[in-house]
Amino acid sequence: IRISVVTRVDDVKPAVQAVHSAFGLDSDSDEAVVYGGTGR
């Protein structure tokens, strides 16, 4: 399963937490994987 989320860099932590909570994947550690994009 892949879940893609587009967010501002300042909102990465709360976005990861929201996705984890929504899918019952809450944990004490954060993880974000970024594929593609311009890096701007």
mmCIF file of N, CA and C in Angstrom:
data_model
loop_
_atom_site.group_PDB
_atom_site.id
_atom_site.type_symbol
_atom_site.label_atom_id
_atom_site.label_comp_id
_atom_site.label_asym_id
_atom_site.label_seq_id
_atom_site.Cartn_x
_atom_site.Cartn_y
_atom_site.Cartn_z
ATOM 1 N N ILE A 1 0.851 -1.169 0.000
ATOM 2 C CA ILE A 1 0.000 0.000 0.000
ATOM 3 C C ILE A 1 0.888 1.220 0.000
ATOM 4 N N ARG A 2 0.556 2.151 -0.849
ATOM 5 C CA ARG A 2 1.301 3.407 -0.892
ATOM 6 C C ARG A 2 0.336 4.554 -0.650
ATOM 7 N N ILE A 3 0.760 5.444 0.181
ATOM 8 C CA ILE A 3 -0.037 6.623 0.488
ATOM 9 C C ILE A 3 0.813 7.835 0.142
ATOM 10 N N SER A 4 0.280 8.708 -0.686
ATOM 11 C CA SER A 4 1.005 9.915 -1.078
ATOM 12 C C SER A 4 0.333 11.130 -0.456
ATOM 13 N N VAL A 5 1.159 12.010 0.050
ATOM 14 C CA VAL A 5 0.668 13.247 0.648
ATOM 15 C C VAL A 5 1.569 14.375 0.175
ATOM 16 N N VAL A 6 0.965 15.459 -0.264
ATOM 17 C CA VAL A 6 1.720 16.642 -0.662
ATOM 18 C C VAL A 6 1.469 17.690 0.411
ATOM 19 N N THR A 7 2.557 18.197 0.986
ATOM 20 C CA THR A 7 2.433 19.180 2.053
ATOM 21 C C THR A 7 3.643 20.100 2.058
ATOM 22 N N ARG A 8 3.521 21.199 2.736
ATOM 23 C CA ARG A 8 4.653 22.107 2.888
ATOM 24 C C ARG A 8 5.668 21.469 3.823
ATOM 25 N N VAL A 9 6.925 21.802 3.646
ATOM 26 C CA VAL A 9 7.992 21.214 4.442
ATOM 27 C C VAL A 9 7.770 21.474 5.938
ATOM 28 N N ASP A 10 7.223 22.632 6.276
ATOM 29 C CA ASP A 10 6.974 22.957 7.678
ATOM 30 C C ASP A 10 5.864 22.105 8.288
ATOM 31 N N ASP A 11 5.050 21.464 7.444
ATOM 32 C CA ASP A 11 3.924 20.669 7.924
ATOM 33 C C ASP A 11 4.166 19.166 7.844
ATOM 34 N N VAL A 12 5.391 18.745 7.551
ATOM 35 C CA VAL A 12 5.665 17.315 7.370
ATOM 36 C C VAL A 12 5.334 16.518 8.628
ATOM 37 N N LYS A 13 5.825 16.943 9.774
ATOM 38 C CA LYS A 13 5.600 16.167 11.003
ATOM 39 C C LYS A 13 4.112 16.005 11.314
ATOM 40 N N PRO A 14 3.318 17.103 11.341
ATOM 41 C CA PRO A 14 1.897 16.906 11.614
ATOM 42 C C PRO A 14 1.179 16.110 10.517
ATOM 43 N N ALA A 15 1.642 16.226 9.266
ATOM 44 C CA ALA A 15 1.029 15.456 8.182
ATOM 45 C C ALA A 15 1.280 13.966 8.370
ATOM 46 N N VAL A 16 2.507 13.602 8.720
ATOM 47 C CA VAL A 16 2.835 12.188 8.968
ATOM 48 C C VAL A 16 2.005 11.669 10.137
ATOM 49 N N GLN A 17 1.898 12.457 11.199
ATOM 50 C CA GLN A 17 1.114 12.043 12.362
ATOM 51 C C GLN A 17 -0.361 11.854 11.992
ATOM 52 N N ALA A 18 -0.903 12.754 11.174
ATOM 53 C CA ALA A 18 -2.307 12.650 10.765
ATOM 54 C C ALA A 18 -2.561 11.394 9.937
ATOM 55 N N VAL A 19 -1.661 11.103 9.004
ATOM 56 C CA VAL A 19 -1.816 9.900 8.177
ATOM 57 C C VAL A 19 -1.688 8.655 9.042
ATOM 58 N N HIS A 20 -0.703 8.627 9.926
ATOM 59 C CA HIS A 20 -0.540 7.474 10.819
ATOM 60 C C HIS A 20 -1.783 7.273 11.668
ATOM 61 N N SER A 21 -2.325 8.347 12.219
ATOM 62 C CA SER A 21 -3.528 8.242 13.050
ATOM 63 C C SER A 21 -4.721 7.762 12.234
ATOM 64 N N ALA A 22 -4.868 8.292 11.034
ATOM 65 C CA ALA A 22 -6.000 7.925 10.185
ATOM 66 C C ALA A 22 -6.005 6.440 9.831
ATOM 67 N N PHE A 23 -4.820 5.843 9.714
ATOM 68 C CA PHE A 23 -4.724 4.437 9.330
ATOM 69 C C PHE A 23 -4.329 3.533 10.496
ATOM 70 N N GLY A 24 -4.350 4.074 11.708
ATOM 71 C CA GLY A 24 -4.039 3.262 12.888
ATOM 72 C C GLY A 24 -2.589 2.836 12.957
ATOM 73 N N LEU A 25 -1.694 3.652 12.442
ATOM 74 C CA LEU A 25 -0.272 3.306 12.411
ATOM 75 C C LEU A 25 0.537 4.171 13.372
ATOM 76 N N ASP A 26 -0.122 4.705 14.395
ATOM 77 C CA ASP A 26 0.550 5.595 15.343
ATOM 78 C C ASP A 26 1.771 4.912 15.955
ATOM 79 N N SER A 27 2.835 5.682 16.058
ATOM 80 C CA SER A 27 4.049 5.186 16.697
ATOM 81 C C SER A 27 4.809 6.367 17.269
ATOM 82 N N ASP A 28 5.869 6.079 18.005
ATOM 83 C CA ASP A 28 6.673 7.132 18.615
ATOM 84 C C ASP A 28 7.711 7.708 17.667
ATOM 85 N N SER A 29 7.898 7.097 16.506
ATOM 86 C CA SER A 29 8.906 7.596 15.570
ATOM 87 C C SER A 29 8.235 8.088 14.293
ATOM 88 N N ASP A 30 8.868 9.055 13.658
ATOM 89 C CA ASP A 30 8.372 9.616 12.407
ATOM 90 C C ASP A 30 9.179 9.061 11.251
ATOM 91 N N GLU A 31 8.519 8.850 10.150
ATOM 92 C CA GLU A 31 9.209 8.413 8.951
ATOM 93 C C GLU A 31 8.518 9.021 7.747
ATOM 94 N N ALA A 32 9.286 9.583 6.874
ATOM 95 C CA ALA A 32 8.733 10.112 5.644
ATOM 96 C C ALA A 32 9.631 9.688 4.495
ATOM 97 N N VAL A 33 9.045 9.215 3.435
ATOM 98 C CA VAL A 33 9.787 8.811 2.252
ATOM 99 C C VAL A 33 9.327 9.717 1.116
ATOM 100 N N VAL A 34 10.262 10.343 0.446
ATOM 101 C CA VAL A 34 9.934 11.272 -0.627
ATOM 102 C C VAL A 34 10.468 10.707 -1.931
ATOM 103 N N TYR A 35 9.594 10.575 -2.913
ATOM 104 C CA TYR A 35 9.983 10.112 -4.231
ATOM 105 C C TYR A 35 9.724 11.236 -5.226
ATOM 106 N N GLY A 36 10.691 11.517 -6.069
ATOM 107 C CA GLY A 36 10.494 12.511 -7.111
ATOM 108 C C GLY A 36 10.454 13.917 -6.577
ATOM 109 N N GLY A 37 9.861 14.790 -7.340
ATOM 110 C CA GLY A 37 9.762 16.186 -6.935
ATOM 111 C C GLY A 37 10.985 16.973 -7.330
ATOM 112 N N THR A 38 10.891 18.273 -7.170
ATOM 113 C CA THR A 38 11.993 19.128 -7.567
ATOM 114 C C THR A 38 12.892 19.495 -6.394
ATOM 115 N N GLY A 39 12.404 19.266 -5.182
ATOM 116 C CA GLY A 39 13.202 19.609 -4.005
ATOM 117 C C GLY A 39 13.191 21.092 -3.689
ATOM 118 N N ARG A 40 12.310 21.824 -4.320
ATOM 119 C CA ARG A 40 12.238 23.277 -4.098
ATOM 120 C C ARG A 40 11.496 23.609 -2.841
#
